[in-house]
Coordinates of C-alpha atoms and ligand atoms in Angstrom, one line a residue:
M1 CA -26.0 -24.8 3.8
T2 CA -23.9 -22.5 1.6
I3 CA -20.6 -22.7 0.8
A4 CA -19.4 -19.7 2.7
E5 CA -20.9 -21.6 5.6
L6 CA -19.9 -25.0 4.7
N7 CA -16.1 -24.5 4.4
D8 CA -13.7 -24.0 7.2
W9 CA -11.4 -21.6 5.7
T10 CA -8.7 -21.7 8.1
A11 CA -8.7 -25.8 8.1
A12 CA -8.4 -25.5 4.1
A13 CA -5.4 -22.9 4.4
E14 CA -3.6 -24.7 7.4
A15 CA -3.9 -27.9 5.3
G16 CA -2.2 -26.1 2.3
H17 CA 0.3 -24.4 4.8
A18 CA 4.1 -26.3 3.4
E19 CA 3.1 -25.0 -0.1
L20 CA 2.1 -21.4 1.3
I21 CA 5.6 -21.1 3.4
A22 CA 7.5 -22.8 0.2
L23 CA 6.1 -20.4 -2.1
R24 CA 6.8 -17.4 0.3
R25 CA 10.4 -18.7 1.2
A26 CA 11.0 -19.3 -2.5
I27 CA 9.8 -15.4 -3.3
H28 CA 11.5 -13.9 -0.4
A29 CA 14.9 -15.4 -1.4
E30 CA 14.9 -13.8 -4.9
P31 CA 13.3 -10.2 -4.3
E32 CA 12.7 -8.0 -7.5
L33 CA 12.1 -4.5 -7.5
G34 CA 9.9 -2.4 -8.9
L35 CA 7.1 -3.0 -12.0
E36 CA 9.1 -5.4 -13.6
C37 CA 9.4 -8.9 -11.2
P38 CA 9.2 -11.4 -14.2
R39 CA 10.7 -14.1 -11.6
T40 CA 8.2 -13.6 -9.1
A41 CA 5.6 -13.9 -11.7
E42 CA 7.0 -17.1 -12.7
K43 CA 7.0 -18.6 -9.4
L44 CA 3.3 -17.6 -8.7
K45 CA 2.3 -18.7 -12.2
Q46 CA 4.1 -22.0 -11.5
A47 CA 2.1 -22.4 -8.2
L48 CA -1.3 -21.6 -9.9
A49 CA -0.4 -23.9 -13.0
G50 CA -3.3 -26.6 -13.9
L51 CA -6.2 -24.8 -12.3
P52 CA -9.5 -23.8 -13.9
L53 CA -8.0 -20.1 -14.2
T54 CA -7.9 -17.6 -17.2
F55 CA -4.5 -15.5 -17.4
R56 CA -4.4 -11.8 -18.4
D57 CA -0.9 -10.3 -18.2
S58 CA -0.1 -6.4 -17.7
E59 CA 1.8 -5.2 -20.5
A60 CA 3.6 -2.3 -18.9
T61 CA 4.3 -4.1 -15.6
S62 CA 4.7 -8.0 -14.8
G63 CA 1.5 -8.2 -13.1
F64 CA -1.3 -10.1 -14.2
I65 CA -4.8 -11.3 -13.3
A66 CA -5.9 -14.2 -12.9
R67 CA -9.6 -15.1 -13.2
L68 CA -11.8 -17.7 -11.6
E69 CA -15.3 -18.4 -13.1
G70 CA -17.7 -20.1 -10.8
A71 CA -20.1 -22.8 -12.1
K72 CA -22.8 -20.1 -11.6
P73 CA -23.1 -16.7 -12.5
G74 CA -22.6 -13.8 -10.1
R75 CA -21.2 -10.5 -8.7
T76 CA -17.5 -10.6 -9.3
V77 CA -15.0 -9.9 -6.7
L78 CA -11.4 -8.7 -6.8
L79 CA -8.6 -9.9 -4.3
R80 CA -5.2 -8.0 -4.5
G81 CA -1.8 -9.2 -3.8
D82 CA 1.5 -7.2 -4.2
M83 CA 5.0 -8.8 -5.3
D84 CA 7.8 -6.3 -5.1
A85 CA 10.5 -6.0 -2.4
L86 CA 12.6 -3.2 -1.5
P87 CA 16.0 -1.8 -2.1
I88 CA 17.2 -2.9 1.3
V89 CA 20.1 -5.1 2.5
E90 CA 18.8 -8.0 4.1
E91 CA 19.6 -8.4 7.8
T92 CA 17.6 -10.8 9.2
G93 CA 20.0 -13.7 8.9
L94 CA 17.1 -16.2 8.0
D95 CA 17.9 -19.6 6.0
F96 CA 15.8 -18.3 3.2
A97 CA 17.0 -14.5 3.2
S98 CA 17.8 -12.9 -0.4
R99 CA 20.5 -13.9 -2.2
T100 CA 20.2 -10.8 -4.3
H101 CA 22.2 -8.3 -2.1
G102 CA 20.4 -4.7 -1.7
H103 CA 16.7 -6.6 -2.4
M104 CA 14.6 -7.4 0.5
H105 CA 11.4 -8.3 1.0
A106 CA 11.1 -5.8 3.8
C107 CA 7.6 -5.0 3.4
G108 CA 6.3 -8.2 3.6
H109 CA 4.9 -8.3 -0.4
D110 CA 6.3 -12.1 -0.6
T111 CA 3.8 -12.7 2.0
H112 CA 0.8 -11.1 0.4
S113 CA 1.3 -12.9 -3.0
A114 CA 1.7 -16.2 -1.5
M115 CA -1.2 -16.0 0.5
L116 CA -3.0 -14.6 -2.7
A117 CA -2.0 -17.8 -4.5
S118 CA -3.1 -20.1 -2.0
A119 CA -6.4 -18.5 -1.4
A120 CA -6.7 -19.1 -5.3
R121 CA -5.6 -22.9 -5.1
I122 CA -8.7 -23.5 -2.3
L123 CA -11.6 -21.4 -4.2
C124 CA -10.6 -23.2 -7.6
D125 CA -11.5 -26.5 -5.7
R126 CA -14.5 -25.0 -4.7
R127 CA -15.3 -23.7 -7.9
D128 CA -18.3 -26.2 -8.5
D129 CA -20.2 -23.8 -5.4
I130 CA -19.0 -20.4 -6.5
A131 CA -21.5 -18.0 -8.0
G132 CA -19.8 -15.3 -9.7
T133 CA -16.0 -14.4 -10.8
V134 CA -13.0 -13.8 -8.3
L135 CA -10.1 -12.0 -9.8
F136 CA -6.9 -12.4 -8.4
M137 CA -4.9 -9.0 -8.7
F138 CA -0.9 -10.1 -8.7
Q139 CA 0.9 -6.7 -9.0
P140 CA 4.3 -5.6 -9.0
G141 CA 5.3 -1.8 -8.6
E142 CA 3.7 -1.1 -4.9
E143 CA 6.5 0.9 -3.4
G144 CA 6.0 4.3 -5.5
M145 CA 5.9 3.2 -9.0
H146 CA 2.2 3.3 -9.2
G147 CA 1.8 -0.7 -10.3
A148 CA -1.9 -0.6 -9.4
R149 CA -2.4 2.4 -11.4
Y150 CA -0.9 1.2 -14.8
M151 CA -3.2 -2.3 -14.6
I152 CA -6.0 -0.4 -14.0
D153 CA -4.8 2.1 -16.9
E154 CA -4.9 -1.1 -19.2
G155 CA -8.2 -1.9 -18.5
L156 CA -7.2 -5.0 -16.4
L157 CA -10.1 -4.2 -14.2
D158 CA -12.9 -3.3 -16.7
D159 CA -14.1 -6.9 -18.0
P160 CA -15.5 -7.5 -15.6
T161 CA -15.4 -4.5 -13.2
P162 CA -15.2 -6.0 -9.9
D163 CA -18.3 -5.1 -7.3
A164 CA -15.9 -5.5 -4.2
A165 CA -12.3 -5.5 -3.4
F166 CA -10.3 -6.8 -0.5
A167 CA -6.8 -6.6 0.1
L168 CA -4.4 -7.6 3.2
H169 CA -1.1 -5.5 4.6
I170 CA 1.0 -7.6 7.1
F171 CA 2.1 -5.7 10.2
P172 CA 4.7 -6.9 12.2
N173 CA 4.1 -4.5 14.9
V174 CA 0.3 -6.0 15.5
P175 CA -0.3 -8.9 17.8
G176 CA 0.2 -12.5 15.6
G177 CA -3.0 -13.2 13.7
A178 CA -5.0 -10.3 14.5
I179 CA -7.2 -8.5 11.9
G180 CA -6.8 -4.8 12.0
C181 CA -9.1 -2.6 10.0
R182 CA -10.9 0.9 10.4
A183 CA -13.8 2.4 8.1
G184 CA -13.0 5.5 6.0
A185 CA -9.0 6.7 5.7
M186 CA -6.7 3.7 6.5
L187 CA -3.5 5.2 5.2
A188 CA -2.6 8.4 3.9
S189 CA -1.8 10.3 0.2
A190 CA 2.0 10.7 -0.5
D191 CA 2.7 13.6 -2.3
K192 CA 6.5 14.8 -2.9
V193 CA 7.1 18.5 -3.1
G194 CA 9.9 20.7 -3.7
A195 CA 10.4 24.4 -4.3
M196 CA 13.3 26.7 -5.5
I197 CA 13.9 30.0 -4.5
S198 CA 15.9 32.6 -5.9
G199 CA 17.4 35.9 -5.1
K200 CA 20.2 37.6 -5.8
G201 CA 23.8 36.1 -4.9
G202 CA 26.4 38.5 -3.6
H203 CA 28.9 39.2 -0.5
A204 CA 28.3 37.9 2.7
A205 CA 29.1 41.5 4.5
M206 CA 26.8 43.4 2.3
P207 CA 23.6 41.5 2.1
H208 CA 21.5 44.8 1.2
D209 CA 23.4 44.6 -2.2
A210 CA 21.9 41.1 -2.8
I211 CA 18.6 39.6 -2.1
D212 CA 19.6 36.4 0.4
P213 CA 17.1 33.7 -0.5
V214 CA 18.6 31.8 2.6
P215 CA 16.4 33.4 5.2
I216 CA 13.6 34.1 2.8
A217 CA 13.4 30.2 2.5
C218 CA 13.4 29.9 6.6
E219 CA 10.1 31.9 6.5
A220 CA 8.6 30.0 3.9
V221 CA 9.1 26.8 6.0
S222 CA 7.9 28.6 9.1
A223 CA 4.8 29.8 7.7
L224 CA 3.9 26.4 6.2
Q225 CA 4.1 24.9 9.1
S226 CA 1.7 27.8 10.7
Y227 CA -0.5 26.7 7.8
V228 CA -0.3 23.4 9.1
A229 CA -0.7 24.2 12.4
R230 CA -3.3 27.0 12.3
R231 CA -5.3 26.4 9.0
T232 CA -5.8 22.5 8.8
T233 CA -8.5 20.5 11.1
F234 CA -7.7 18.1 13.4
T235 CA -10.3 15.9 11.9
D236 CA -8.8 16.1 8.4
P237 CA -5.4 16.3 9.3
A238 CA -2.3 16.8 7.1
I239 CA 1.4 16.6 7.5
L240 CA 4.1 18.8 5.3
S241 CA 7.6 18.0 6.3
V242 CA 10.5 20.1 4.3
T243 CA 13.3 17.5 4.6
K244 CA 16.0 18.4 2.6
I245 CA 17.4 22.3 2.6
S246 CA 20.1 22.9 -0.1
A247 CA 22.1 26.2 -0.5
G248 CA 25.2 28.0 -0.9
T249 CA 28.8 27.0 -1.0
T250 CA 30.9 29.0 1.5
H251 CA 30.9 31.0 4.3
N252 CA 31.4 34.5 2.7
V253 CA 29.1 34.3 -0.1
I254 CA 25.2 34.6 -0.2
P255 CA 23.6 32.2 -2.9
D256 CA 21.6 33.0 -5.7
D257 CA 19.0 29.9 -4.5
V258 CA 17.8 27.8 -2.1
E259 CA 16.5 24.6 -2.6
L260 CA 13.6 23.0 -0.9
L261 CA 12.2 19.0 -0.9
G262 CA 9.8 17.5 1.2
T263 CA 6.6 15.5 1.7
I264 CA 2.6 16.3 1.8
R265 CA 0.7 13.3 3.5
T266 CA -3.3 14.0 4.2
L267 CA -6.4 11.9 4.3
S268 CA -8.7 13.0 2.2
D269 CA -8.6 14.5 -1.7
K270 CA -9.8 17.6 0.0
A271 CA -7.4 18.3 2.4
R272 CA -4.6 16.8 -0.2
K273 CA -5.9 19.3 -2.7
A274 CA -5.7 22.4 -0.1
M275 CA -2.2 21.6 1.0
G276 CA -1.0 21.2 -2.6
E277 CA -2.4 25.0 -3.3
A278 CA -0.9 26.5 0.1
F279 CA 2.6 25.2 -0.5
E280 CA 2.6 26.5 -4.0
R281 CA 0.8 29.7 -2.7
I282 CA 2.8 29.9 0.7
I283 CA 6.4 29.6 -1.0
T284 CA 5.9 32.3 -3.7
K285 CA 4.3 34.7 -2.0
V286 CA 7.0 34.8 0.7
A287 CA 9.3 35.0 -1.8
E288 CA 7.7 37.8 -3.3
A289 CA 7.4 39.5 -0.8
H290 CA 10.8 39.5 -0.3
G291 CA 11.3 40.6 -3.8
A292 CA 12.9 36.9 -5.2
T293 CA 10.9 34.8 -7.4
A294 CA 10.3 31.2 -6.4
G295 CA 8.8 28.3 -8.3
A296 CA 7.2 25.3 -6.5
W297 CA 6.1 21.9 -7.8
I298 CA 4.1 18.8 -6.7
E299 CA 4.9 15.2 -7.8
E300 CA 1.7 13.3 -6.7
G301 CA 2.0 9.9 -5.6
Y302 CA -0.8 7.7 -4.1
P303 CA -3.9 8.9 -3.2
P304 CA -5.5 8.2 0.1
T305 CA -6.3 4.6 0.9
I306 CA -10.3 5.0 1.8
N307 CA -12.3 1.9 3.2
D308 CA -15.9 1.3 2.9
P309 CA -17.7 1.0 6.1
R310 CA -19.3 -2.0 4.7
A311 CA -16.6 -3.9 3.6
V312 CA -14.9 -3.4 7.3
A313 CA -17.9 -4.9 8.9
L314 CA -17.7 -7.9 6.5
I315 CA -14.2 -7.9 7.7
R316 CA -14.8 -7.8 10.9
K317 CA -17.6 -10.2 10.7
L318 CA -15.6 -12.7 9.3
A319 CA -12.7 -12.2 11.4
V320 CA -14.5 -12.6 14.6
E321 CA -16.4 -15.6 13.0
Q322 CA -13.3 -17.6 12.1
F323 CA -10.6 -16.6 14.8
G324 CA -13.2 -15.0 17.9
D325 CA -13.8 -12.0 18.9
S326 CA -10.2 -10.6 20.2
A327 CA -8.9 -11.5 16.8
Y328 CA -10.4 -8.3 15.8
I329 CA -8.7 -4.8 16.2
D330 CA -10.4 -1.6 15.2
M331 CA -7.5 0.5 14.2
P332 CA -7.8 3.9 16.2
A333 CA -6.3 5.7 13.9
P334 CA -4.8 5.6 10.2
S335 CA -1.4 4.9 9.1
M336 CA 0.3 7.7 7.4
G337 CA 2.1 5.5 5.0
A338 CA 0.4 4.9 1.8
E339 CA -0.5 2.4 -0.6
D340 CA -1.4 1.9 -4.1
F341 CA -4.4 -0.5 -3.6
S342 CA -5.8 3.5 -3.1
Y343 CA -6.1 3.5 -6.8
V344 CA -8.4 -0.1 -6.9
L345 CA -10.3 1.6 -3.9
Q346 CA -11.1 4.6 -6.3
K347 CA -12.8 2.8 -8.6
V348 CA -14.2 -0.4 -6.5
P349 CA -16.0 -0.4 -2.9
G350 CA -13.9 -2.9 -0.7
A351 CA -11.2 -2.1 1.9
M352 CA -7.4 -3.2 2.7
A353 CA -7.1 -4.7 6.4
F354 CA -4.0 -5.3 8.4
L355 CA -2.8 -8.9 9.5
G356 CA -0.5 -8.9 12.8
V357 CA 2.6 -11.1 12.2
A358 CA 4.4 -10.4 16.0
P359 CA 5.2 -13.7 17.1
P360 CA 2.8 -14.7 20.4
D361 CA 5.8 -14.8 22.8
G362 CA 7.4 -11.4 21.7
D363 CA 6.4 -7.8 22.1
A364 CA 4.4 -7.0 18.9
A365 CA 5.4 -2.9 19.6
G366 CA 9.3 -3.7 20.0
R367 CA 9.6 -5.5 16.6
A368 CA 11.3 -4.8 13.6
P369 CA 8.8 -2.4 11.8
L370 CA 8.0 -2.6 8.2
H371 CA 10.7 -0.8 5.4
N372 CA 13.4 -2.3 8.1
P373 CA 16.5 -4.9 7.3
S374 CA 15.3 -7.1 10.3
M375 CA 11.3 -7.4 9.5
M376 CA 10.5 -10.6 10.4
V377 CA 6.8 -12.4 10.0
D378 CA 5.7 -14.9 11.9
E379 CA 4.8 -17.5 9.1
A380 CA 2.5 -19.6 11.5
V381 CA -0.4 -17.3 11.0
L382 CA -0.1 -16.4 7.4
P383 CA -2.8 -19.4 6.7
R384 CA -5.4 -16.7 8.6
G385 CA -4.4 -14.2 5.9
V386 CA -5.5 -16.9 3.1
A387 CA -8.6 -17.5 5.1
M388 CA -9.6 -14.1 5.0
H389 CA -9.2 -14.0 1.3
C390 CA -11.5 -16.9 1.1
A391 CA -14.1 -15.8 3.4
F392 CA -14.4 -12.4 1.8
A393 CA -14.6 -13.5 -1.8
T394 CA -17.1 -16.3 -1.0
R395 CA -19.4 -14.5 1.6
F396 CA -19.3 -11.3 -0.6
L397 CA -20.6 -13.3 -3.7
E398 CA -23.2 -15.1 -2.0
R399 CA -25.2 -12.6 0.2
G400 CA -23.2 -8.9 -0.8
W401 CA -22.5 -6.6 2.1
E402 CA -24.9 -8.2 4.6
Ligands
ZN501 ZN1 6.3 -0.8 1.5
ZN502 ZN1 3.5 -2.8 1.4

């Protein structure tokens, strides 16, 4: 018998349920935003105090890596939990709702970091049976702040470089306790785009003496949508949404400029590059065709989150072994949301899986979604997330992707 077979991770996680919930609620009640989440880090470190872990702090963020060296040498596996909240006024009415007005854990990162701390406690307890190293990555700044990239750039994943990586994201619209995953694209890239189209202002009654940038902007938006509809393939899709158009001051003045803002979402580096180039080209060429000028910019957000098929096969096997056949859902399509765990997966093979947190009596599809002021989690299923972390780490350390 080996450690992966010997241990009933669900039972171990259930035994630590009270501690897990207390930690999750403490983090939930005091949400922090962005790259600096010092009080969250403090709570997590307190929960890990006294364990056989070595800590390495990130300098640019309040994230840290807790490292567990098994009793025997072996592979290295990374487990990640994010820590940051959102600028949302909480409306759940829970006893442990946010005490910081305007901050809320509406993306479940409180549960992610608490589940990871529970997994660390359980695995430290089994240290004598572990061959290899487990890196617990506690990371702030997931919500658009590139927290994972800062930690990677600081070399926090270089010593030792992990052989596999795993992360969980809760999902209130997936049935409670189910593990959802898919090979390949799991989440999209998210780039911000913008453009300024400059014509020549003038009298609205004499457009021939001006270069009106408003119809040029409209034409550019239409041309962009034609590009998406006719030049991208359904097997590698892209979304381009122009979400803000600003121009002008009153009814009888043609403005000089029109400003456009929007977002591009794709599921591959190839489509992402093509869409970015098309955006710049279409904006500038449409403007040029009408004697106007234009400048376009792209602010790179997160790359697409691409799951390694070997990691997905392992996650499926572990979910079915531990929780039964119906506990695994092969996600039919990627989510067009984005995740900075994608930066980890660019360096290390692995996967992000979803953990359903809808209560058993409710309609999962009708639940308040992530980033909603009423988003709630069925805490009874969180031990399953802890068990998945423990099972993934120990099984990979013992047998690799088998
Ligand atoms: Zn989020
Ligand atoms: Zn999230």
